[in-house]
PDB file of C-alpha atoms in Angstrom:
ATOM      1  CA  UNK T  26    -122.112  95.691 -91.391  1.00  0.00           C
ATOM      2  CA  UNK T  27    -119.317  93.863 -93.168  1.00  0.00           C
ATOM      3  CA  UNK T  28    -115.919  93.311 -91.628  1.00  0.00           C
ATOM      4  CA  UNK T  29    -114.444  95.527 -94.356  1.00  0.00           C
ATOM      5  CA  UNK T  30    -116.532  98.482 -93.169  1.00  0.00           C
ATOM      6  CA  UNK T  31    -115.429  97.926 -89.585  1.00  0.00           C
ATOM      7  CA  UNK T  32    -111.826  97.732 -90.717  1.00  0.00           C
ATOM      8  CA  UNK T  33    -112.253 100.945 -92.683  1.00  0.00           C
ATOM      9  CA  UNK T  34    -113.635 102.825 -89.699  1.00  0.00           C
ATOM     10  CA  UNK T  35    -110.856 101.469 -87.497  1.00  0.00           C
ATOM     11  CA  UNK T  36    -108.227 102.639 -89.961  1.00  0.00           C
ATOM     12  CA  UNK T  37    -109.837 106.075 -90.125  1.00  0.00           C
ATOM     13  CA  UNK T  38    -109.853 106.332 -86.343  1.00  0.00           C
ATOM     14  CA  UNK T  39    -106.146 105.485 -86.158  1.00  0.00           C
ATOM     15  CA  UNK T  40    -105.081 107.850 -88.912  1.00  0.00           C
ATOM     16  CA  UNK T  41    -102.721 110.578 -87.664  1.00  0.00           C
ATOM     17  CA  UNK T  42    -102.111 113.271 -90.281  1.00  0.00           C
ATOM     18  CA  UNK T  43     -98.808 115.043 -90.029  1.00  0.00           C
ATOM     19  CA  UNK T  44    -100.570 118.422 -90.116  1.00  0.00           C
ATOM     20  CA  UNK T  45    -103.826 118.082 -88.225  1.00  0.00           C
ATOM     21  CA  UNK T  46    -106.593 120.616 -88.750  1.00  0.00           C
ATOM     22  CA  UNK T  47    -106.498 123.200 -85.970  1.00  0.00           C
ATOM     23  CA  UNK T  48    -109.408 123.112 -83.519  1.00  0.00           C
ATOM     24  CA  UNK T  49    -111.113 126.202 -82.090  1.00  0.00           C
ATOM     25  CA  UNK T  50    -113.346 127.365 -79.271  1.00  0.00           C
ATOM     26  CA  UNK T  51    -115.514 129.731 -81.313  1.00  0.00           C
ATOM     27  CA  UNK T  52    -116.990 129.768 -84.814  1.00  0.00           C
ATOM     28  CA  UNK T  53    -114.272 132.121 -86.070  1.00  0.00           C
ATOM     29  CA  UNK T  54    -111.955 129.467 -87.496  1.00  0.00           C
ATOM     30  CA  UNK T  55    -114.537 126.931 -88.613  1.00  0.00           C
ATOM     31  CA  UNK T  56    -114.443 127.650 -92.357  1.00  0.00           C
ATOM     32  CA  UNK T  57    -110.663 127.426 -92.490  1.00  0.00           C
ATOM     33  CA  UNK T  58    -110.753 124.257 -90.409  1.00  0.00           C
ATOM     34  CA  UNK T  59    -113.190 122.663 -92.879  1.00  0.00           C
ATOM     35  CA  UNK T  60    -110.712 123.179 -95.713  1.00  0.00           C
ATOM     36  CA  UNK T  61    -107.920 121.552 -93.715  1.00  0.00           C
ATOM     37  CA  UNK T  62    -110.183 118.753 -92.500  1.00  0.00           C
ATOM     38  CA  UNK T  63    -111.411 118.086 -96.039  1.00  0.00           C
ATOM     39  CA  UNK T  64    -107.816 117.674 -97.177  1.00  0.00           C
ATOM     40  CA  UNK T  65    -107.204 115.157 -94.385  1.00  0.00           C
ATOM     41  CA  UNK T  66    -110.462 113.317 -95.036  1.00  0.00           C
ATOM     42  CA  UNK T  67    -109.708 112.996 -98.748  1.00  0.00           C
ATOM     43  CA  UNK T  68    -106.262 111.593 -97.941  1.00  0.00           C
ATOM     44  CA  UNK T  69    -107.948 109.044 -95.663  1.00  0.00           C
ATOM     45  CA  UNK T  70    -110.270 107.752 -98.369  1.00  0.00           C
ATOM     46  CA  UNK T  71    -113.389 109.914 -98.145  1.00  0.00           C
ATOM     47  CA  UNK T  72    -115.025 110.391-101.550  1.00  0.00           C
ATOM     48  CA  UNK T  73    -116.541 113.348-103.373  1.00  0.00           C
ATOM     49  CA  UNK T  74    -119.970 113.138-101.749  1.00  0.00           C
ATOM     50  CA  UNK T  75    -118.498 113.010 -98.250  1.00  0.00           C
ATOM     51  CA  UNK T  76    -116.128 115.902 -98.924  1.00  0.00           C
ATOM     52  CA  UNK T  77    -118.981 117.973-100.366  1.00  0.00           C
ATOM     53  CA  UNK T  78    -121.063 117.265 -97.269  1.00  0.00           C
ATOM     54  CA  UNK T  79    -118.210 118.402 -95.034  1.00  0.00           C
ATOM     55  CA  UNK T  80    -117.639 121.578 -97.015  1.00  0.00           C
ATOM     56  CA  UNK T  81    -121.352 122.328 -96.880  1.00  0.00           C
ATOM     57  CA  UNK T  82    -121.483 121.958 -93.087  1.00  0.00           C
ATOM     58  CA  UNK T  83    -122.318 124.929 -90.891  1.00  0.00           C
ATOM     59  CA  UNK T  84    -121.072 125.729 -87.396  1.00  0.00           C
ATOM     60  CA  UNK T  85    -123.868 124.561 -85.084  1.00  0.00           C
ATOM     61  CA  UNK T  86    -124.330 126.902 -82.127  1.00  0.00           C
ATOM     62  CA  UNK T  87    -127.197 124.700 -80.926  1.00  0.00           C
ATOM     63  CA  UNK T  88    -124.847 121.714 -80.776  1.00  0.00           C
ATOM     64  CA  UNK T  89    -122.203 123.618 -78.815  1.00  0.00           C
ATOM     65  CA  UNK T  90    -124.829 124.908 -76.400  1.00  0.00           C
ATOM     66  CA  UNK T  91    -126.179 121.407 -75.827  1.00  0.00           C
ATOM     67  CA  UNK T  92    -122.707 119.943 -75.369  1.00  0.00           C
ATOM     68  CA  UNK T  93    -121.714 122.506 -72.750  1.00  0.00           C
ATOM     69  CA  UNK T  94    -124.971 122.457 -70.790  1.00  0.00           C
ATOM     70  CA  UNK T  95    -125.846 118.829 -70.039  1.00  0.00           C
ATOM     71  CA  UNK T  96    -127.341 119.706 -66.669  1.00  0.00           C
ATOM     72  CA  UNK T  97    -129.616 116.699 -66.245  1.00  0.00           C
ATOM     73  CA  UNK T  98    -126.642 114.370 -65.738  1.00  0.00           C
ATOM     74  CA  UNK T  99    -125.834 116.310 -62.545  1.00  0.00           C
ATOM     75  CA  UNK T 100    -129.213 115.529 -60.957  1.00  0.00           C
ATOM     76  CA  UNK T 101    -129.799 112.974 -58.219  1.00  0.00           C
ATOM     77  CA  UNK T 102    -131.187 109.681 -59.471  1.00  0.00           C
ATOM     78  CA  UNK T 103    -134.721 110.448 -58.294  1.00  0.00           C
ATOM     79  CA  UNK T 104    -134.659 113.910 -59.880  1.00  0.00           C
ATOM     80  CA  UNK T 105    -133.276 112.462 -63.100  1.00  0.00           C
ATOM     81  CA  UNK T 106    -136.001 109.797 -63.225  1.00  0.00           C
ATOM     82  CA  UNK T 107    -138.652 112.439 -62.676  1.00  0.00           C
ATOM     83  CA  UNK T 108    -137.284 114.876 -65.260  1.00  0.00           C
ATOM     84  CA  UNK T 109    -136.860 112.149 -67.895  1.00  0.00           C
ATOM     85  CA  UNK T 110    -140.359 110.738 -67.363  1.00  0.00           C
ATOM     86  CA  UNK T 111    -139.404 107.314 -66.055  1.00  0.00           C
ATOM     87  CA  UNK T 112    -142.954 106.299 -65.121  1.00  0.00           C
ATOM     88  CA  UNK T 113    -144.178 106.971 -68.658  1.00  0.00           C
ATOM     89  CA  UNK T 114    -141.226 105.106 -70.165  1.00  0.00           C
ATOM     90  CA  UNK T 115    -141.929 102.082 -67.963  1.00  0.00           C
ATOM     91  CA  UNK T 116    -145.643 102.103 -68.782  1.00  0.00           C
ATOM     92  CA  UNK T 117    -145.128 102.481 -72.514  1.00  0.00           C
ATOM     93  CA  UNK T 118    -142.258 100.011 -72.462  1.00  0.00           C
ATOM     94  CA  UNK T 119    -144.436  97.320 -70.921  1.00  0.00           C
ATOM     95  CA  UNK T 120    -147.187  97.987 -73.460  1.00  0.00           C
ATOM     96  CA  UNK T 121    -144.744  97.804 -76.356  1.00  0.00           C
ATOM     97  CA  UNK T 122    -143.220  94.560 -75.124  1.00  0.00           C
ATOM     98  CA  UNK T 123    -146.661  93.015 -74.722  1.00  0.00           C
ATOM     99  CA  UNK T 124    -147.739  94.135 -78.195  1.00  0.00           C
ATOM    100  CA  UNK T 125    -144.547  92.908 -79.894  1.00  0.00           C
ATOM    101  CA  UNK T 126    -143.538  90.022 -77.661  1.00  0.00           C
ATOM    102  CA  UNK T 127    -142.240  87.816 -80.488  1.00  0.00           C
ATOM    103  CA  UNK T 128    -140.119  90.640 -81.899  1.00  0.00           C
ATOM    104  CA  UNK T 129    -138.339  91.316 -78.614  1.00  0.00           C
ATOM    105  CA  UNK T 130    -138.060  87.624 -77.788  1.00  0.00           C
ATOM    106  CA  UNK T 131    -136.344  87.133 -81.140  1.00  0.00           C
ATOM    107  CA  UNK T 132    -133.846  89.877 -80.372  1.00  0.00           C
ATOM    108  CA  UNK T 133    -133.084  88.334 -76.995  1.00  0.00           C
ATOM    109  CA  UNK T 134    -132.649  84.905 -78.580  1.00  0.00           C
ATOM    110  CA  UNK T 135    -130.195  86.319 -81.119  1.00  0.00           C
ATOM    111  CA  UNK T 136    -128.250  88.820 -79.021  1.00  0.00           C
ATOM    112  CA  UNK T 137    -128.999  87.876 -75.409  1.00  0.00           C
ATOM    113  CA  UNK T 138    -130.283  91.339 -74.449  1.00  0.00           C
ATOM    114  CA  UNK T 139    -133.704  91.382 -72.722  1.00  0.00           C
ATOM    115  CA  UNK T 140    -136.573  93.549 -73.940  1.00  0.00           C
ATOM    116  CA  UNK T 141    -136.584  95.790 -70.884  1.00  0.00           C
ATOM    117  CA  UNK T 142    -133.083  97.090 -71.550  1.00  0.00           C
ATOM    118  CA  UNK T 143    -133.780  97.832 -75.208  1.00  0.00           C
ATOM    119  CA  UNK T 144    -137.094  99.504 -74.416  1.00  0.00           C
ATOM    120  CA  UNK T 145    -135.645 101.575 -71.572  1.00  0.00           C
ATOM    121  CA  UNK T 146    -132.933 102.863 -73.915  1.00  0.00           C
ATOM    122  CA  UNK T 147    -135.479 103.511 -76.677  1.00  0.00           C
ATOM    123  CA  UNK T 148    -137.742 105.421 -74.325  1.00  0.00           C
ATOM    124  CA  UNK T 149    -134.918 107.416 -72.778  1.00  0.00           C
ATOM    125  CA  UNK T 150    -133.243 108.353 -76.048  1.00  0.00           C
ATOM    126  CA  UNK T 151    -136.165 109.409 -78.258  1.00  0.00           C
ATOM    127  CA  UNK T 152    -139.422 108.826 -76.398  1.00  0.00           C
ATOM    128  CA  UNK T 153    -139.876 105.625 -78.455  1.00  0.00           C
ATOM    129  CA  UNK T 154    -139.107 107.393 -81.714  1.00  0.00           C
ATOM    130  CA  UNK T 155    -141.317 110.407 -81.140  1.00  0.00           C
ATOM    131  CA  UNK T 156    -138.391 112.810 -81.431  1.00  0.00           C
ATOM    132  CA  UNK T 157    -135.227 111.728 -83.228  1.00  0.00           C
ATOM    133  CA  UNK T 158    -133.641 115.150 -83.571  1.00  0.00           C
ATOM    134  CA  UNK T 159    -133.735 118.513 -85.293  1.00  0.00           C
ATOM    135  CA  UNK T 160    -130.081 119.113 -86.162  1.00  0.00           C
ATOM    136  CA  UNK T 161    -128.088 118.511 -89.329  1.00  0.00           C
ATOM    137  CA  UNK T 162    -125.964 115.420 -88.666  1.00  0.00           C
ATOM    138  CA  UNK T 163    -122.837 116.389 -90.597  1.00  0.00           C
ATOM    139  CA  UNK T 164    -122.868 119.948 -89.255  1.00  0.00           C
ATOM    140  CA  UNK T 165    -123.251 118.725 -85.674  1.00  0.00           C
ATOM    141  CA  UNK T 166    -120.431 116.187 -85.894  1.00  0.00           C
ATOM    142  CA  UNK T 167    -118.169 118.601 -87.787  1.00  0.00           C
ATOM    143  CA  UNK T 168    -118.755 121.286 -85.147  1.00  0.00           C
ATOM    144  CA  UNK T 169    -117.898 118.911 -82.304  1.00  0.00           C
ATOM    145  CA  UNK T 170    -114.786 117.697 -84.127  1.00  0.00           C
ATOM    146  CA  UNK T 171    -113.672 121.284 -84.668  1.00  0.00           C
ATOM    147  CA  UNK T 172    -114.354 122.230 -81.028  1.00  0.00           C
ATOM    148  CA  UNK T 173    -111.195 121.728 -78.963  1.00  0.00           C
ATOM    149  CA  UNK T 174    -112.949 120.090 -76.016  1.00  0.00           C
ATOM    150  CA  UNK T 175    -113.416 116.630 -77.569  1.00  0.00           C
ATOM    151  CA  UNK T 176    -111.833 116.653 -81.007  1.00  0.00           C
ATOM    152  CA  UNK T 177    -110.209 113.237 -80.619  1.00  0.00           C
ATOM    153  CA  UNK T 178    -113.485 111.604 -79.589  1.00  0.00           C
ATOM    154  CA  UNK T 179    -115.617 113.034 -82.387  1.00  0.00           C
ATOM    155  CA  UNK T 180    -113.143 112.869 -85.289  1.00  0.00           C
ATOM    156  CA  UNK T 181    -113.760 109.153 -86.019  1.00  0.00           C
ATOM    157  CA  UNK T 182    -117.500 109.825 -85.923  1.00  0.00           C
ATOM    158  CA  UNK T 183    -117.117 112.670 -88.415  1.00  0.00           C
ATOM    159  CA  UNK T 184    -115.178 110.388 -90.741  1.00  0.00           C
ATOM    160  CA  UNK T 185    -117.823 107.712 -90.156  1.00  0.00           C
ATOM    161  CA  UNK T 186    -120.561 110.169 -91.106  1.00  0.00           C
ATOM    162  CA  UNK T 187    -118.724 111.062 -94.307  1.00  0.00           C
ATOM    163  CA  UNK T 188    -118.362 107.360 -95.168  1.00  0.00           C
ATOM    164  CA  UNK T 189    -122.119 106.970 -94.638  1.00  0.00           C
ATOM    165  CA  UNK T 190    -122.708 109.904 -96.995  1.00  0.00           C
ATOM    166  CA  UNK T 191    -120.402 108.353 -99.598  1.00  0.00           C
ATOM    167  CA  UNK T 192    -122.349 105.093 -99.354  1.00  0.00           C
ATOM    168  CA  UNK T 193    -125.739 106.764 -99.540  1.00  0.00           C
ATOM    169  CA  UNK T 194    -126.829 105.645 -96.068  1.00  0.00           C
ATOM    170  CA  UNK T 195    -127.316 109.270 -95.027  1.00  0.00           C
ATOM    171  CA  UNK T 196    -127.083 112.547 -96.922  1.00  0.00           C
ATOM    172  CA  UNK T 197    -125.726 116.007 -96.316  1.00  0.00           C
ATOM    173  CA  UNK T 198    -129.269 116.958 -95.270  1.00  0.00           C
ATOM    174  CA  UNK T 199    -129.872 114.128 -92.791  1.00  0.00           C
ATOM    175  CA  UNK T 200    -131.256 115.193 -89.425  1.00  0.00           C
ATOM    176  CA  UNK T 201    -130.347 113.767 -86.029  1.00  0.00           C
ATOM    177  CA  UNK T 202    -129.838 114.842 -82.437  1.00  0.00           C
ATOM    178  CA  UNK T 203    -127.742 117.771 -81.228  1.00  0.00           C
ATOM    179  CA  UNK T 204    -124.560 115.662 -81.160  1.00  0.00           C
ATOM    180  CA  UNK T 205    -125.291 114.139 -84.572  1.00  0.00           C
ATOM    181  CA  UNK T 206    -126.792 110.910 -83.252  1.00  0.00           C
ATOM    182  CA  UNK T 207    -129.018 108.917 -85.606  1.00  0.00           C
ATOM    183  CA  UNK T 208    -132.318 107.108 -85.328  1.00  0.00           C
ATOM    184  CA  UNK T 209    -134.513 105.560 -82.655  1.00  0.00           C
ATOM    185  CA  UNK T 210    -131.730 104.999 -80.138  1.00  0.00           C
ATOM    186  CA  UNK T 211    -129.351 107.764 -81.199  1.00  0.00           C
ATOM    187  CA  UNK T 212    -126.223 106.143 -82.603  1.00  0.00           C
ATOM    188  CA  UNK T 213    -123.211 108.274 -83.366  1.00  0.00           C
ATOM    189  CA  UNK T 214    -122.240 107.773 -87.043  1.00  0.00           C
ATOM    190  CA  UNK T 215    -119.058 105.809 -86.342  1.00  0.00           C
ATOM    191  CA  UNK T 216    -120.991 103.386 -84.157  1.00  0.00           C
ATOM    192  CA  UNK T 217    -123.765 103.147 -86.732  1.00  0.00           C
ATOM    193  CA  UNK T 218    -121.157 102.128 -89.283  1.00  0.00           C
ATOM    194  CA  UNK T 219    -119.533  99.562 -86.995  1.00  0.00           C
ATOM    195  CA  UNK T 220    -122.526  97.966 -85.251  1.00  0.00           C
ATOM    196  CA  UNK T 221    -125.377  98.545 -87.720  1.00  0.00           C
ATOM    197  CA  UNK T 222    -127.711  95.591 -88.318  1.00  0.00           C
ATOM    198  CA  UNK T 223    -130.338  94.976 -90.993  1.00  0.00           C
ATOM    199  CA  UNK T 224    -133.124  93.970 -88.637  1.00  0.00           C
ATOM    200  CA  UNK T 225    -135.943  93.854 -91.176  1.00  0.00           C
ATOM    201  CA  UNK T 226    -134.019  92.034 -93.912  1.00  0.00           C
ATOM    202  CA  UNK T 227    -134.403  94.672 -96.644  1.00  0.00           C
ATOM    203  CA  UNK T 228    -130.702  94.718 -97.432  1.00  0.00           C
ATOM    204  CA  UNK T 229    -129.843  98.062 -95.838  1.00  0.00           C
ATOM    205  CA  UNK T 230    -129.318  99.536 -92.382  1.00  0.00           C
ATOM    206  CA  UNK T 231    -131.694 102.407 -91.614  1.00  0.00           C
ATOM    207  CA  UNK T 232    -131.676 103.496 -87.985  1.00  0.00           C
ATOM    208  CA  UNK T 233    -134.934 105.382 -88.496  1.00  0.00           C
ATOM    209  CA  UNK T 234    -136.472 101.932 -88.971  1.00  0.00           C
ATOM    210  CA  UNK T 235    -137.446 100.377 -85.633  1.00  0.00           C
ATOM    211  CA  UNK T 236    -136.346  96.826 -86.489  1.00  0.00           C
ATOM    212  CA  UNK T 237    -132.920  97.963 -87.662  1.00  0.00           C
ATOM    213  CA  UNK T 238    -132.482 100.283 -84.687  1.00  0.00           C
ATOM    214  CA  UNK T 239    -133.396  97.678 -82.089  1.00  0.00           C
ATOM    215  CA  UNK T 240    -131.202  95.026 -83.691  1.00  0.00           C
ATOM    216  CA  UNK T 241    -128.324  97.486 -83.891  1.00  0.00           C
ATOM    217  CA  UNK T 242    -128.758  98.446 -80.231  1.00  0.00           C
ATOM    218  CA  UNK T 243    -128.825  94.809 -79.150  1.00  0.00           C
ATOM    219  CA  UNK T 244    -125.775  94.049 -81.294  1.00  0.00           C
ATOM    220  CA  UNK T 245    -123.871  96.981 -79.809  1.00  0.00           C
ATOM    221  CA  UNK T 246    -124.520  95.780 -76.276  1.00  0.00           C
ATOM    222  CA  UNK T 247    -123.617  92.187 -77.152  1.00  0.00           C
ATOM    223  CA  UNK T 248    -120.385  93.254 -78.837  1.00  0.00           C
ATOM    224  CA  UNK T 249    -119.518  95.343 -75.789  1.00  0.00           C
ATOM    225  CA  UNK T 250    -119.667  92.222 -73.625  1.00  0.00           C
ATOM    226  CA  UNK T 251    -123.300  91.565 -72.718  1.00  0.00           C
ATOM    227  CA  UNK T 252    -123.620  88.140 -71.069  1.00  0.00           C
ATOM    228  CA  UNK T 253    -126.944  86.442 -71.901  1.00  0.00           C
ATOM    229  CA  UNK T 254    -128.919  85.474 -68.835  1.00  0.00           C
ATOM    230  CA  UNK T 255    -126.795  87.518 -66.430  1.00  0.00           C
ATOM    231  CA  UNK T 256    -128.111  90.399 -64.330  1.00  0.00           C
ATOM    232  CA  UNK T 257    -127.801  94.057 -65.269  1.00  0.00           C
ATOM    233  CA  UNK T 258    -128.342  95.896 -61.988  1.00  0.00           C
ATOM    234  CA  UNK T 259    -125.466  97.653 -60.224  1.00  0.00           C
ATOM    235  CA  UNK T 260    -122.950  95.070 -59.072  1.00  0.00           C
ATOM    236  CA  UNK T 261    -124.119  92.506 -61.644  1.00  0.00           C
ATOM    237  CA  UNK T 262    -122.105  91.549 -64.758  1.00  0.00           C
ATOM    238  CA  UNK T 263    -124.086  93.403 -67.404  1.00  0.00           C
ATOM    239  CA  UNK T 264    -124.243  96.735 -65.602  1.00  0.00           C
ATOM    240  CA  UNK T 265    -120.710  97.297 -66.896  1.00  0.00           C
ATOM    241  CA  UNK T 266    -122.081  97.014 -70.433  1.00  0.00           C
ATOM    242  CA  UNK T 267    -124.760  99.636 -69.764  1.00  0.00           C
ATOM    243  CA  UNK T 268    -121.837 101.903 -68.866  1.00  0.00           C
ATOM    244  CA  UNK T 269    -120.601 101.439 -72.429  1.00  0.00           C
ATOM    245  CA  UNK T 270    -123.837 102.984 -73.696  1.00  0.00           C
ATOM    246  CA  UNK T 271    -123.617 106.199 -71.683  1.00  0.00           C
ATOM    247  CA  UNK T 272    -120.880 107.489 -69.398  1.00  0.00           C
ATOM    248  CA  UNK T 273    -123.194 109.246 -66.923  1.00  0.00           C
ATOM    249  CA  UNK T 274    -123.748 107.204 -63.758  1.00  0.00           C
ATOM    250  CA  UNK T 275    -127.251 108.541 -63.216  1.00  0.00           C
ATOM    251  CA  UNK T 276    -128.203 107.512 -66.768  1.00  0.00           C
ATOM    252  CA  UNK T 277    -126.829 104.013 -66.242  1.00  0.00           C
ATOM    253  CA  UNK T 278    -128.742 103.613 -62.996  1.00  0.00           C
ATOM    254  CA  UNK T 279    -131.955 104.873 -64.595  1.00  0.00           C
ATOM    255  CA  UNK T 280    -131.726 102.429 -67.505  1.00  0.00           C
ATOM    256  CA  UNK T 281    -131.141  99.490 -65.159  1.00  0.00           C
ATOM    257  CA  UNK T 282    -134.033 100.406 -62.873  1.00  0.00           C
ATOM    258  CA  UNK T 283    -136.516 101.115 -65.675  1.00  0.00           C
ATOM    259  CA  UNK T 284    -135.513  97.987 -67.579  1.00  0.00           C
ATOM    260  CA  UNK T 285    -136.133  95.803 -64.525  1.00  0.00           C
ATOM    261  CA  UNK T 286    -139.614  97.250 -64.092  1.00  0.00           C
ATOM    262  CA  UNK T 287    -140.423  96.785 -67.787  1.00  0.00           C
ATOM    263  CA  UNK T 288    -139.211  93.178 -67.659  1.00  0.00           C
ATOM    264  CA  UNK T 289    -141.097  92.390 -64.426  1.00  0.00           C
TER     265      UNK T 289
END
């Protein structure tokens, strides 16, 4: 993405309206909140398509349920690995690396991130693209922004999603994961806008395209401080960067362990 897009997202994230839309804990105030949020979004530069997408959003009970019941992150590491199918991810990851060795070698040469890490993330997030979500992206992000628990975190991603709608990168009907994540490795819209890479050279960033998604993932990790050639297990320099991908310790440990086995 261009520096101007990154600057735009940064300015949106820092914006502090004098009268912020009021959050809520149930669906009761969602429609009124949308009207207030649309006013704020328009003042912050969101265009007609983005505003229309916001006003067409629905309160997502499935998103709220998923956000409040993330039980797997409370498992022990061994239980987590079992539940998330680590053995299958490792096996498929090795096969994919072998089949596309030049592709992953090229990503490592450009961004410094080894294949095992990218493949472990890909396998963990969407089963290597087999399931990239079933939830309306704008509705999911709008719901999470409205919900009082994490309004400040999700607001920039809502604005990012509306920018993506304005630019035609996604639409009001685009489908993603329960939290509005996009594509093969599940990028939140604000991150997609900031770190997106055109991996296949077609002039656009499409995170449903494997080349774009893998390049974007590698770029994200590199921009977060990945040190080429350094280790990524616990206690090694790049483990701190895996923490930037997901805040759950058990997830971080699982990615590091699976990646090492894929790379071996």
